[in-house]
Amino acid sequence: MKSTWQRMGLLAASLAATLLTGAAFAADPQKWQLNMTPGVTDTSKAVFDLHMIVLYICVVIGIIVFGMMAVAMFRFRKSKGAVAEKWHHNDKVEIVLTAVPCLILVAMAWPATKVLINMADTRQSEMTVKVTGYQWKWRYEYVDKGVGFMSSLARTSDEARQLHSGIDPATVPNYLLEVDRPLVLPTDTKIRFVLTAEDVIHAWWVPNLGWKQDAIPGKINQAWTEVKEPGIYRGQCAELCGKDHGFMPIVVEFKPKAEFEQWLAAQPGYKLPENTALAAAGAEAPAATVAAAAPAAPAANLGAAAPTAN
């Protein structure tokens, strides 16, 4: 029996170590990762903290409940001559078992509501990005900048996923989590997202940002983010949008502000603020340029090369 308890202790220690290791992940998903990522934004860290508090509460409750069951089964087993009582419930215990979860829910409602309100507050945003979901790709538009493009599954992943391709997916970097054109954004900037879809319901989800938002045809949803450190973060469509739903990844690259401005200025259709009057006079047609860069040829986008500024 002693060795059994020792093995259980080792298992519990291993599980705790795995959870703590999972808590340290901050970038891409890792193999055998069990826990949520703390992410790279204040919102994601607040969500992660709430999640961990609830997890600890559940662990304590689980230990108490299953511990009581184990003690009862051992002490009052039939081989010891235990005789079952005639009563089938206890009012005081039932009241306690009802009241305690209610109190926990009420206690958690306050911080959770505060986080939800903050997540919905898109005021004082410094730039806006429109995200449109298509089967099975994303279109990104930098509102008022004249820049927009499609982002599809990278050719390497698309070729490896085909039947009889002969390509081992394990040899493809970021298999099914790579795109031909990532969304590039600046750091230290509050960015407002407006999300919609053109065909069916999609959901834009990058776990490191701490939220996911539905993209629904005929409806505009909002969200925002602000990332402090440059980096590349990956996600996927989180709505079952069709047969190729699993091949609709999302890649967001955050660059320092100055580097982002250089990248943006190099994109086709970019509209300088001081050129607005010239554009209005016909010297430049940003809208047409953007339209030409967009959704007309999904297959071509799938095979397009990586972003020129990357």
PDB file of C-alpha atoms in Angstrom:
ATOM      1  CA  MET A   1       0.000   0.000   0.000  1.00  0.00           C
ATOM      2  CA  LYS A   2       2.866   2.311   0.814  1.00  0.00           C
ATOM      3  CA  SER A   3       4.315   2.005  -2.669  1.00  0.00           C
ATOM      4  CA  THR A   4       0.884   2.741  -4.125  1.00  0.00           C
ATOM      5  CA  TRP A   5       0.665   5.979  -2.167  1.00  0.00           C
ATOM      6  CA  GLN A   6       4.180   6.848  -3.267  1.00  0.00           C
ATOM      7  CA  ARG A   7       3.252   6.270  -6.899  1.00  0.00           C
ATOM      8  CA  MET A   8       0.151   8.438  -6.473  1.00  0.00           C
ATOM      9  CA  GLY A   9       2.325  11.157  -4.958  1.00  0.00           C
ATOM     10  CA  LEU A  10       4.730  10.995  -7.875  1.00  0.00           C
ATOM     11  CA  LEU A  11       1.803  11.147 -10.319  1.00  0.00           C
ATOM     12  CA  ALA A  12       0.385  14.205  -8.548  1.00  0.00           C
ATOM     13  CA  ALA A  13       3.806  15.890  -8.539  1.00  0.00           C
ATOM     14  CA  SER A  14       4.215  15.111 -12.243  1.00  0.00           C
ATOM     15  CA  LEU A  15       0.769  16.544 -13.011  1.00  0.00           C
ATOM     16  CA  ALA A  16       1.536  19.693 -11.005  1.00  0.00           C
ATOM     17  CA  ALA A  17       4.862  20.105 -12.798  1.00  0.00           C
ATOM     18  CA  THR A  18       3.112  19.695 -16.157  1.00  0.00           C
ATOM     19  CA  LEU A  19       0.545  22.344 -15.247  1.00  0.00           C
ATOM     20  CA  LEU A  20       3.225  24.752 -14.092  1.00  0.00           C
ATOM     21  CA  THR A  21       5.208  24.110 -17.256  1.00  0.00           C
ATOM     22  CA  GLY A  22       2.111  24.753 -19.309  1.00  0.00           C
ATOM     23  CA  ALA A  23       1.638  28.027 -17.462  1.00  0.00           C
ATOM     24  CA  ALA A  24       5.071  29.135 -18.606  1.00  0.00           C
ATOM     25  CA  PHE A  25       4.217  28.743 -22.311  1.00  0.00           C
ATOM     26  CA  ALA A  26       3.801  32.109 -23.955  1.00  0.00           C
ATOM     27  CA  ALA A  27       4.215  31.535 -27.676  1.00  0.00           C
ATOM     28  CA  ASP A  28       2.977  28.782 -29.985  1.00  0.00           C
ATOM     29  CA  PRO A  29       1.077  25.734 -28.762  1.00  0.00           C
ATOM     30  CA  GLN A  30       3.371  22.998 -27.490  1.00  0.00           C
ATOM     31  CA  LYS A  31       3.060  19.233 -27.758  1.00  0.00           C
ATOM     32  CA  TRP A  32       1.294  17.745 -24.744  1.00  0.00           C
ATOM     33  CA  GLN A  33       0.449  21.192 -23.453  1.00  0.00           C
ATOM     34  CA  LEU A  34      -2.386  20.736 -20.956  1.00  0.00           C
ATOM     35  CA  ASN A  35      -2.988  24.183 -19.637  1.00  0.00           C
ATOM     36  CA  MET A  36      -4.069  27.464 -21.215  1.00  0.00           C
ATOM     37  CA  THR A  37      -1.409  29.887 -22.304  1.00  0.00           C
ATOM     38  CA  PRO A  38      -0.984  33.058 -20.204  1.00  0.00           C
ATOM     39  CA  GLY A  39      -0.646  34.928 -23.496  1.00  0.00           C
ATOM     40  CA  VAL A  40       1.092  38.215 -24.237  1.00  0.00           C
ATOM     41  CA  THR A  41      -1.556  40.824 -23.456  1.00  0.00           C
ATOM     42  CA  ASP A  42      -3.007  42.193 -20.244  1.00  0.00           C
ATOM     43  CA  THR A  43      -6.356  40.700 -21.246  1.00  0.00           C
ATOM     44  CA  SER A  44      -4.956  37.215 -21.800  1.00  0.00           C
ATOM     45  CA  LYS A  45      -3.103  37.328 -18.485  1.00  0.00           C
ATOM     46  CA  ALA A  46      -6.258  38.414 -16.650  1.00  0.00           C
ATOM     47  CA  VAL A  47      -8.191  35.564 -18.282  1.00  0.00           C
ATOM     48  CA  PHE A  48      -5.416  33.130 -17.393  1.00  0.00           C
ATOM     49  CA  ASP A  49      -5.413  34.280 -13.740  1.00  0.00           C
ATOM     50  CA  LEU A  50      -9.182  33.752 -13.520  1.00  0.00           C
ATOM     51  CA  HIS A  51      -8.800  30.330 -15.074  1.00  0.00           C
ATOM     52  CA  MET A  52      -6.098  29.328 -12.576  1.00  0.00           C
ATOM     53  CA  ILE A  53      -8.161  30.519  -9.584  1.00  0.00           C
ATOM     54  CA  VAL A  54     -11.111  28.407 -10.742  1.00  0.00           C
ATOM     55  CA  LEU A  55      -8.785  25.469 -11.415  1.00  0.00           C
ATOM     56  CA  TYR A  56      -7.352  25.634  -7.890  1.00  0.00           C
ATOM     57  CA  ILE A  57     -10.860  25.803  -6.414  1.00  0.00           C
ATOM     58  CA  CYS A  58     -11.906  22.769  -8.468  1.00  0.00           C
ATOM     59  CA  VAL A  59      -8.800  20.852  -7.354  1.00  0.00           C
ATOM     60  CA  VAL A  60      -9.530  21.568  -3.684  1.00  0.00           C
ATOM     61  CA  ILE A  61     -13.177  20.558  -4.087  1.00  0.00           C
ATOM     62  CA  GLY A  62     -12.162  17.423  -5.952  1.00  0.00           C
ATOM     63  CA  ILE A  63      -9.686  16.410  -3.263  1.00  0.00           C
ATOM     64  CA  ILE A  64     -12.283  16.927  -0.517  1.00  0.00           C
ATOM     65  CA  VAL A  65     -15.120  15.110  -2.287  1.00  0.00           C
ATOM     66  CA  PHE A  66     -13.120  12.159  -3.615  1.00  0.00           C
ATOM     67  CA  GLY A  67     -11.209  11.971  -0.333  1.00  0.00           C
ATOM     68  CA  MET A  68     -14.466  11.654   1.594  1.00  0.00           C
ATOM     69  CA  MET A  69     -15.670   8.986  -0.826  1.00  0.00           C
ATOM     70  CA  ALA A  70     -12.431   7.041  -0.499  1.00  0.00           C
ATOM     71  CA  VAL A  71     -12.509   7.173   3.313  1.00  0.00           C
ATOM     72  CA  ALA A  72     -16.165   6.112   3.386  1.00  0.00           C
ATOM     73  CA  MET A  73     -15.569   3.180   1.042  1.00  0.00           C
ATOM     74  CA  PHE A  74     -12.557   2.007   3.051  1.00  0.00           C
ATOM     75  CA  ARG A  75     -13.906   2.449   6.594  1.00  0.00           C
ATOM     76  CA  PHE A  76     -17.443   1.300   5.956  1.00  0.00           C
ATOM     77  CA  ARG A  77     -16.873  -1.578   3.565  1.00  0.00           C
ATOM     78  CA  LYS A  78     -18.916  -4.766   3.804  1.00  0.00           C
ATOM     79  CA  SER A  79     -15.924  -6.913   4.869  1.00  0.00           C
ATOM     80  CA  LYS A  80     -15.723  -4.875   8.102  1.00  0.00           C
ATOM     81  CA  GLY A  81     -19.331  -5.615   8.898  1.00  0.00           C
ATOM     82  CA  ALA A  82     -20.639  -2.148   8.158  1.00  0.00           C
ATOM     83  CA  VAL A  83     -24.447  -1.865   8.018  1.00  0.00           C
ATOM     84  CA  ALA A  84     -26.000   0.748   5.777  1.00  0.00           C
ATOM     85  CA  GLU A  85     -28.102   3.449   7.450  1.00  0.00           C
ATOM     86  CA  LYS A  86     -31.795   3.768   6.600  1.00  0.00           C
ATOM     87  CA  TRP A  87     -31.787   7.508   5.850  1.00  0.00           C
ATOM     88  CA  HIS A  88     -30.933   8.634   2.317  1.00  0.00           C
ATOM     89  CA  HIS A  89     -30.179  12.342   2.660  1.00  0.00           C
ATOM     90  CA  ASN A  90     -29.179  15.008   5.144  1.00  0.00           C
ATOM     91  CA  ASP A  91     -30.770  18.440   4.880  1.00  0.00           C
ATOM     92  CA  LYS A  92     -27.830  20.283   6.444  1.00  0.00           C
ATOM     93  CA  VAL A  93     -25.312  18.657   4.104  1.00  0.00           C
ATOM     94  CA  GLU A  94     -27.485  19.379   1.057  1.00  0.00           C
ATOM     95  CA  ILE A  95     -27.786  23.038   2.072  1.00  0.00           C
ATOM     96  CA  VAL A  96     -24.025  23.303   2.470  1.00  0.00           C
ATOM     97  CA  LEU A  97     -23.370  21.573  -0.863  1.00  0.00           C
ATOM     98  CA  THR A  98     -25.771  24.010  -2.563  1.00  0.00           C
ATOM     99  CA  ALA A  99     -24.715  27.192  -0.788  1.00  0.00           C
ATOM    100  CA  VAL A 100     -20.934  26.797  -1.153  1.00  0.00           C
ATOM    101  CA  PRO A 101     -20.927  26.578  -5.005  1.00  0.00           C
ATOM    102  CA  CYS A 102     -23.325  29.557  -5.146  1.00  0.00           C
ATOM    103  CA  LEU A 103     -21.002  31.617  -2.969  1.00  0.00           C
ATOM    104  CA  ILE A 104     -18.032  30.661  -5.146  1.00  0.00           C
ATOM    105  CA  LEU A 105     -19.903  31.687  -8.299  1.00  0.00           C
ATOM    106  CA  VAL A 106     -20.919  35.021  -6.778  1.00  0.00           C
ATOM    107  CA  ALA A 107     -17.336  35.671  -5.628  1.00  0.00           C
ATOM    108  CA  MET A 108     -15.999  34.923  -9.117  1.00  0.00           C
ATOM    109  CA  ALA A 109     -18.629  37.018 -10.897  1.00  0.00           C
ATOM    110  CA  TRP A 110     -17.087  40.349  -9.857  1.00  0.00           C
ATOM    111  CA  PRO A 111     -13.554  39.916 -11.317  1.00  0.00           C
ATOM    112  CA  ALA A 112     -14.902  38.020 -14.347  1.00  0.00           C
ATOM    113  CA  THR A 113     -17.364  40.808 -15.179  1.00  0.00           C
ATOM    114  CA  LYS A 114     -14.618  43.402 -14.797  1.00  0.00           C
ATOM    115  CA  VAL A 115     -12.456  41.519 -17.338  1.00  0.00           C
ATOM    116  CA  LEU A 116     -15.372  41.109 -19.764  1.00  0.00           C
ATOM    117  CA  ILE A 117     -16.175  44.830 -19.648  1.00  0.00           C
ATOM    118  CA  ASN A 118     -12.531  45.675 -20.305  1.00  0.00           C
ATOM    119  CA  MET A 119     -12.414  43.242 -23.241  1.00  0.00           C
ATOM    120  CA  ALA A 120     -15.396  44.985 -24.860  1.00  0.00           C
ATOM    121  CA  ASP A 121     -14.007  48.518 -24.437  1.00  0.00           C
ATOM    122  CA  THR A 122     -12.588  49.490 -27.854  1.00  0.00           C
ATOM    123  CA  ARG A 123     -12.484  53.224 -27.125  1.00  0.00           C
ATOM    124  CA  GLN A 124      -9.280  55.212 -27.674  1.00  0.00           C
ATOM    125  CA  SER A 125      -8.016  52.748 -30.259  1.00  0.00           C
ATOM    126  CA  GLU A 126      -5.127  54.028 -32.375  1.00  0.00           C
ATOM    127  CA  MET A 127      -5.881  51.987 -35.504  1.00  0.00           C
ATOM    128  CA  THR A 128      -8.558  49.660 -36.869  1.00  0.00           C
ATOM    129  CA  VAL A 129      -8.207  46.394 -38.753  1.00  0.00           C
ATOM    130  CA  LYS A 130     -11.158  44.818 -40.532  1.00  0.00           C
ATOM    131  CA  VAL A 131     -11.137  40.997 -40.531  1.00  0.00           C
ATOM    132  CA  THR A 132     -13.393  39.136 -42.963  1.00  0.00           C
ATOM    133  CA  GLY A 133     -13.763  35.359 -42.947  1.00  0.00           C
ATOM    134  CA  TYR A 134     -14.115  33.373 -46.175  1.00  0.00           C
ATOM    135  CA  GLN A 135     -14.159  29.630 -46.828  1.00  0.00           C
ATOM    136  CA  TRP A 136     -11.274  29.057 -46.051  1.00  0.00           C
ATOM    137  CA  LYS A 137      -9.122  32.107 -45.730  1.00  0.00           C
ATOM    138  CA  TRP A 138      -9.045  35.514 -44.061  1.00  0.00           C
ATOM    139  CA  ARG A 139      -9.014  38.989 -45.520  1.00  0.00           C
ATOM    140  CA  TYR A 140      -7.350  41.810 -43.578  1.00  0.00           C
ATOM    141  CA  GLU A 141      -7.901  45.516 -44.275  1.00  0.00           C
ATOM    142  CA  TYR A 142      -6.101  48.344 -42.541  1.00  0.00           C
ATOM    143  CA  VAL A 143      -8.941  50.835 -42.325  1.00  0.00           C
ATOM    144  CA  ASP A 144      -8.105  54.266 -43.809  1.00  0.00           C
ATOM    145  CA  LYS A 145      -4.668  53.025 -44.900  1.00  0.00           C
ATOM    146  CA  GLY A 146      -5.630  51.675 -48.330  1.00  0.00           C
ATOM    147  CA  VAL A 147      -3.988  48.319 -47.621  1.00  0.00           C
ATOM    148  CA  GLY A 148      -5.699  44.944 -47.693  1.00  0.00           C
ATOM    149  CA  PHE A 149      -4.846  41.368 -48.587  1.00  0.00           C
ATOM    150  CA  MET A 150      -5.925  37.759 -48.272  1.00  0.00           C
ATOM    151  CA  SER A 151      -4.243  35.301 -45.926  1.00  0.00           C
ATOM    152  CA  SER A 152      -4.469  31.577 -46.729  1.00  0.00           C
ATOM    153  CA  LEU A 153      -2.946  28.298 -45.647  1.00  0.00           C
ATOM    154  CA  ALA A 154       0.739  28.140 -46.628  1.00  0.00           C
ATOM    155  CA  ARG A 155       1.601  26.066 -49.695  1.00  0.00           C
ATOM    156  CA  THR A 156       3.891  23.762 -47.666  1.00  0.00           C
ATOM    157  CA  SER A 157       1.065  22.756 -45.332  1.00  0.00           C
ATOM    158  CA  ASP A 158      -1.467  22.562 -48.158  1.00  0.00           C
ATOM    159  CA  GLU A 159       0.704  20.160 -50.144  1.00  0.00           C
ATOM    160  CA  ALA A 160       1.471  17.993 -47.105  1.00  0.00           C
ATOM    161  CA  ARG A 161      -2.211  17.608 -46.197  1.00  0.00           C
ATOM    162  CA  GLN A 162      -3.171  16.182 -49.606  1.00  0.00           C
ATOM    163  CA  LEU A 163      -3.823  12.431 -49.792  1.00  0.00           C
ATOM    164  CA  HIS A 164      -0.873  10.447 -51.140  1.00  0.00           C
ATOM    165  CA  SER A 165       1.324  13.537 -51.084  1.00  0.00           C
ATOM    166  CA  GLY A 166       4.198  11.487 -49.715  1.00  0.00           C
ATOM    167  CA  ILE A 167       5.123  14.381 -47.422  1.00  0.00           C
ATOM    168  CA  ASP A 168       5.492  13.683 -43.727  1.00  0.00           C
ATOM    169  CA  PRO A 169       3.601  16.495 -41.940  1.00  0.00           C
ATOM    170  CA  ALA A 170       6.089  16.223 -39.071  1.00  0.00           C
ATOM    171  CA  THR A 171       8.742  17.586 -41.426  1.00  0.00           C
ATOM    172  CA  VAL A 172       6.700  20.707 -42.281  1.00  0.00           C
ATOM    173  CA  PRO A 173       7.433  23.646 -39.949  1.00  0.00           C
ATOM    174  CA  ASN A 174       4.261  24.939 -38.270  1.00  0.00           C
ATOM    175  CA  TYR A 175       2.129  22.392 -40.106  1.00  0.00           C
ATOM    176  CA  LEU A 176      -1.421  23.786 -40.546  1.00  0.00           C
ATOM    177  CA  LEU A 177      -0.379  26.817 -38.492  1.00  0.00           C
ATOM    178  CA  GLU A 178       1.382  28.740 -41.273  1.00  0.00           C
ATOM    179  CA  VAL A 179      -0.041  31.184 -43.834  1.00  0.00           C
ATOM    180  CA  ASP A 180       1.195  32.793 -47.007  1.00  0.00           C
ATOM    181  CA  ARG A 181       0.630  36.336 -45.666  1.00  0.00           C
ATOM    182  CA  PRO A 182       0.463  37.016 -41.922  1.00  0.00           C
ATOM    183  CA  LEU A 183      -1.346  39.951 -40.405  1.00  0.00           C
ATOM    184  CA  VAL A 184       1.326  42.484 -39.424  1.00  0.00           C
ATOM    185  CA  LEU A 185       0.618  44.857 -36.550  1.00  0.00           C
ATOM    186  CA  PRO A 186       2.543  47.391 -34.436  1.00  0.00           C
ATOM    187  CA  THR A 187       3.484  46.898 -30.805  1.00  0.00           C
ATOM    188  CA  ASP A 188       2.531  49.372 -28.062  1.00  0.00           C
ATOM    189  CA  THR A 189      -0.636  50.272 -29.988  1.00  0.00           C
ATOM    190  CA  LYS A 190      -4.250  49.735 -29.043  1.00  0.00           C
ATOM    191  CA  ILE A 191      -5.700  48.047 -32.113  1.00  0.00           C
ATOM    192  CA  ARG A 192      -9.406  47.730 -32.747  1.00  0.00           C
ATOM    193  CA  PHE A 193     -10.654  44.765 -34.753  1.00  0.00           C
ATOM    194  CA  VAL A 194     -13.973  44.712 -36.583  1.00  0.00           C
ATOM    195  CA  LEU A 195     -14.925  41.215 -37.689  1.00  0.00           C
ATOM    196  CA  THR A 196     -17.433  39.876 -40.179  1.00  0.00           C
ATOM    197  CA  ALA A 197     -17.757  37.066 -42.739  1.00  0.00           C
ATOM    198  CA  GLU A 198     -18.852  36.702 -46.342  1.00  0.00           C
ATOM    199  CA  ASP A 199     -20.284  33.179 -46.382  1.00  0.00           C
ATOM    200  CA  VAL A 200     -20.663  31.197 -43.157  1.00  0.00           C
ATOM    201  CA  ILE A 201     -19.854  31.792 -39.494  1.00  0.00           C
ATOM    202  CA  HIS A 202     -16.164  31.796 -38.634  1.00  0.00           C
ATOM    203  CA  ALA A 203     -14.337  32.744 -35.434  1.00  0.00           C
ATOM    204  CA  TRP A 204     -11.005  34.560 -35.283  1.00  0.00           C
ATOM    205  CA  TRP A 205      -8.916  33.146 -32.451  1.00  0.00           C
ATOM    206  CA  VAL A 206      -5.289  33.692 -31.458  1.00  0.00           C
ATOM    207  CA  PRO A 207      -4.884  32.223 -27.940  1.00  0.00           C
ATOM    208  CA  ASN A 208      -1.971  34.499 -27.021  1.00  0.00           C
ATOM    209  CA  LEU A 209      -4.207  37.553 -27.432  1.00  0.00           C
ATOM    210  CA  GLY A 210      -6.682  36.201 -24.879  1.00  0.00           C
ATOM    211  CA  TRP A 211      -9.936  36.345 -26.818  1.00  0.00           C
ATOM    212  CA  LYS A 212     -11.792  34.930 -29.790  1.00  0.00           C
ATOM    213  CA  GLN A 213     -14.556  36.642 -31.689  1.00  0.00           C
ATOM    214  CA  ASP A 214     -17.200  35.305 -34.058  1.00  0.00           C
ATOM    215  CA  ALA A 215     -17.150  36.546 -37.659  1.00  0.00           C
ATOM    216  CA  ILE A 216     -20.785  36.418 -38.803  1.00  0.00           C
ATOM    217  CA  PRO A 217     -22.166  37.350 -42.251  1.00  0.00           C
ATOM    218  CA  GLY A 218     -24.170  40.578 -42.077  1.00  0.00           C
ATOM    219  CA  LYS A 219     -22.955  41.419 -38.583  1.00  0.00           C
ATOM    220  CA  ILE A 220     -19.994  43.400 -37.223  1.00  0.00           C
ATOM    221  CA  ASN A 221     -18.316  42.307 -34.000  1.00  0.00           C
ATOM    222  CA  GLN A 222     -15.535  44.161 -32.236  1.00  0.00           C
ATOM    223  CA  ALA A 223     -12.490  43.338 -30.142  1.00  0.00           C
ATOM    224  CA  TRP A 224      -9.145  44.923 -29.377  1.00  0.00           C
ATOM    225  CA  THR A 225      -5.607  44.068 -28.383  1.00  0.00           C
ATOM    226  CA  GLU A 226      -2.336  45.700 -27.388  1.00  0.00           C
ATOM    227  CA  VAL A 227       0.937  43.753 -27.424  1.00  0.00           C
ATOM    228  CA  LYS A 228       4.110  45.112 -25.848  1.00  0.00           C
ATOM    229  CA  GLU A 229       6.745  42.774 -27.283  1.00  0.00           C
ATOM    230  CA  PRO A 230       7.392  41.913 -30.957  1.00  0.00           C
ATOM    231  CA  GLY A 231       6.676  38.330 -31.900  1.00  0.00           C
ATOM    232  CA  ILE A 232       4.718  35.921 -34.072  1.00  0.00           C
ATOM    233  CA  TYR A 233       1.552  34.400 -32.674  1.00  0.00           C
ATOM    234  CA  ARG A 234      -0.599  31.712 -34.236  1.00  0.00           C
ATOM    235  CA  GLY A 235      -4.223  30.681 -34.080  1.00  0.00           C
ATOM    236  CA  GLN A 236      -7.020  29.095 -36.076  1.00  0.00           C
ATOM    237  CA  CYS A 237     -10.657  29.511 -36.976  1.00  0.00           C
ATOM    238  CA  ALA A 238     -12.561  28.462 -33.855  1.00  0.00           C
ATOM    239  CA  GLU A 239     -15.909  27.837 -35.531  1.00  0.00           C
ATOM    240  CA  LEU A 240     -16.814  24.701 -37.469  1.00  0.00           C
ATOM    241  CA  CYS A 241     -17.165  26.518 -40.800  1.00  0.00           C
ATOM    242  CA  GLY A 242     -17.042  23.660 -43.295  1.00  0.00           C
ATOM    243  CA  LYS A 243     -15.074  20.680 -44.553  1.00  0.00           C
ATOM    244  CA  ASP A 244     -11.775  22.582 -44.705  1.00  0.00           C
ATOM    245  CA  HIS A 245     -12.268  24.380 -41.409  1.00  0.00           C
ATOM    246  CA  GLY A 246      -9.143  22.746 -40.012  1.00  0.00           C
ATOM    247  CA  PHE A 247      -7.010  24.383 -42.703  1.00  0.00           C
ATOM    248  CA  MET A 248      -7.795  27.995 -41.862  1.00  0.00           C
ATOM    249  CA  PRO A 249      -4.899  29.159 -39.693  1.00  0.00           C
ATOM    250  CA  ILE A 250      -4.159  32.658 -38.421  1.00  0.00           C
ATOM    251  CA  VAL A 251      -0.700  34.194 -38.035  1.00  0.00           C
ATOM    252  CA  VAL A 252      -0.160  37.618 -36.494  1.00  0.00           C
ATOM    253  CA  GLU A 253       3.265  39.252 -36.499  1.00  0.00           C
ATOM    254  CA  PHE A 254       3.860  42.191 -34.172  1.00  0.00           C
ATOM    255  CA  LYS A 255       6.642  44.585 -35.162  1.00  0.00           C
ATOM    256  CA  PRO A 256       7.993  47.685 -33.412  1.00  0.00           C
ATOM    257  CA  LYS A 257       6.089  50.805 -34.483  1.00  0.00           C
ATOM    258  CA  ALA A 258       8.809  52.236 -36.730  1.00  0.00           C
ATOM    259  CA  GLU A 259       9.362  48.893 -38.449  1.00  0.00           C
ATOM    260  CA  PHE A 260       5.623  48.440 -38.899  1.00  0.00           C
ATOM    261  CA  GLU A 261       5.276  51.873 -40.523  1.00  0.00           C
ATOM    262  CA  GLN A 262       8.019  50.960 -42.996  1.00  0.00           C
ATOM    263  CA  TRP A 263       6.282  47.659 -43.763  1.00  0.00           C
ATOM    264  CA  LEU A 264       2.907  49.359 -44.219  1.00  0.00           C
ATOM    265  CA  ALA A 265       4.333  52.040 -46.506  1.00  0.00           C
ATOM    266  CA  ALA A 266       5.760  49.318 -48.759  1.00  0.00           C
ATOM    267  CA  GLN A 267       2.381  47.613 -49.301  1.00  0.00           C
ATOM    268  CA  PRO A 268       0.456  48.040 -52.577  1.00  0.00           C
ATOM    269  CA  GLY A 269      -2.261  50.654 -52.270  1.00  0.00           C
ATOM    270  CA  TYR A 270      -0.848  52.330 -49.161  1.00  0.00           C
ATOM    271  CA  LYS A 271      -2.353  55.774 -48.764  1.00  0.00           C
ATOM    272  CA  LEU A 272      -0.243  58.452 -47.126  1.00  0.00           C
ATOM    273  CA  PRO A 273      -2.274  60.882 -45.019  1.00  0.00           C
ATOM    274  CA  GLU A 274      -0.786  63.887 -46.810  1.00  0.00           C
ATOM    275  CA  ASN A 275      -1.734  62.380 -50.187  1.00  0.00           C
ATOM    276  CA  THR A 276      -5.412  62.268 -49.365  1.00  0.00           C
ATOM    277  CA  ALA A 277      -6.145  65.387 -51.420  1.00  0.00           C
ATOM    278  CA  LEU A 278      -4.168  64.034 -54.381  1.00  0.00           C
ATOM    279  CA  ALA A 279      -5.981  60.747 -54.169  1.00  0.00           C
ATOM    280  CA  ALA A 280      -9.312  62.531 -54.085  1.00  0.00           C
ATOM    281  CA  ALA A 281      -8.233  64.430 -57.203  1.00  0.00           C
ATOM    282  CA  GLY A 282      -7.596  61.194 -59.041  1.00  0.00           C
ATOM    283  CA  ALA A 283      -3.805  61.002 -58.703  1.00  0.00           C
ATOM    284  CA  GLU A 284      -4.148  57.758 -56.772  1.00  0.00           C
ATOM    285  CA  ALA A 285      -6.927  55.200 -56.411  1.00  0.00           C
ATOM    286  CA  PRO A 286      -6.291  53.286 -53.214  1.00  0.00           C
ATOM    287  CA  ALA A 287      -9.655  51.586 -53.131  1.00  0.00           C
ATOM    288  CA  ALA A 288      -9.149  50.103 -56.573  1.00  0.00           C
ATOM    289  CA  THR A 289      -5.677  48.976 -55.662  1.00  0.00           C
ATOM    290  CA  VAL A 290      -6.938  47.280 -52.547  1.00  0.00           C
ATOM    291  CA  ALA A 291      -9.682  45.579 -54.463  1.00  0.00           C
ATOM    292  CA  ALA A 292      -7.162  44.258 -56.945  1.00  0.00           C
ATOM    293  CA  ALA A 293      -5.116  42.758 -54.149  1.00  0.00           C
ATOM    294  CA  ALA A 294      -8.034  40.997 -52.584  1.00  0.00           C
ATOM    295  CA  PRO A 295     -10.369  38.221 -52.793  1.00  0.00           C
ATOM    296  CA  ALA A 296     -10.630  37.606 -56.484  1.00  0.00           C
ATOM    297  CA  ALA A 297      -8.332  34.611 -56.745  1.00  0.00           C
ATOM    298  CA  PRO A 298      -8.195  32.470 -53.614  1.00  0.00           C
ATOM    299  CA  ALA A 299      -6.205  29.712 -55.310  1.00  0.00           C
ATOM    300  CA  ALA A 300      -3.548  32.208 -56.327  1.00  0.00           C
ATOM    301  CA  ASN A 301      -3.357  33.491 -52.812  1.00  0.00           C
ATOM    302  CA  LEU A 302      -2.784  29.971 -51.542  1.00  0.00           C
ATOM    303  CA  GLY A 303       0.293  29.713 -53.612  1.00  0.00           C
ATOM    304  CA  ALA A 304       1.494  33.266 -53.117  1.00  0.00           C
ATOM    305  CA  ALA A 305       4.901  33.915 -51.695  1.00  0.00           C
ATOM    306  CA  ALA A 306       5.465  35.225 -48.198  1.00  0.00           C
ATOM    307  CA  PRO A 307       4.968  38.928 -47.533  1.00  0.00           C
ATOM    308  CA  THR A 308       7.588  40.953 -49.236  1.00  0.00           C
ATOM    309  CA  ALA A 309       8.357  43.010 -46.152  1.00  0.00           C
ATOM    310  CA  ASN A 310       8.945  39.964 -44.011  1.00  0.00           C
TER     311      ASN A 310
END
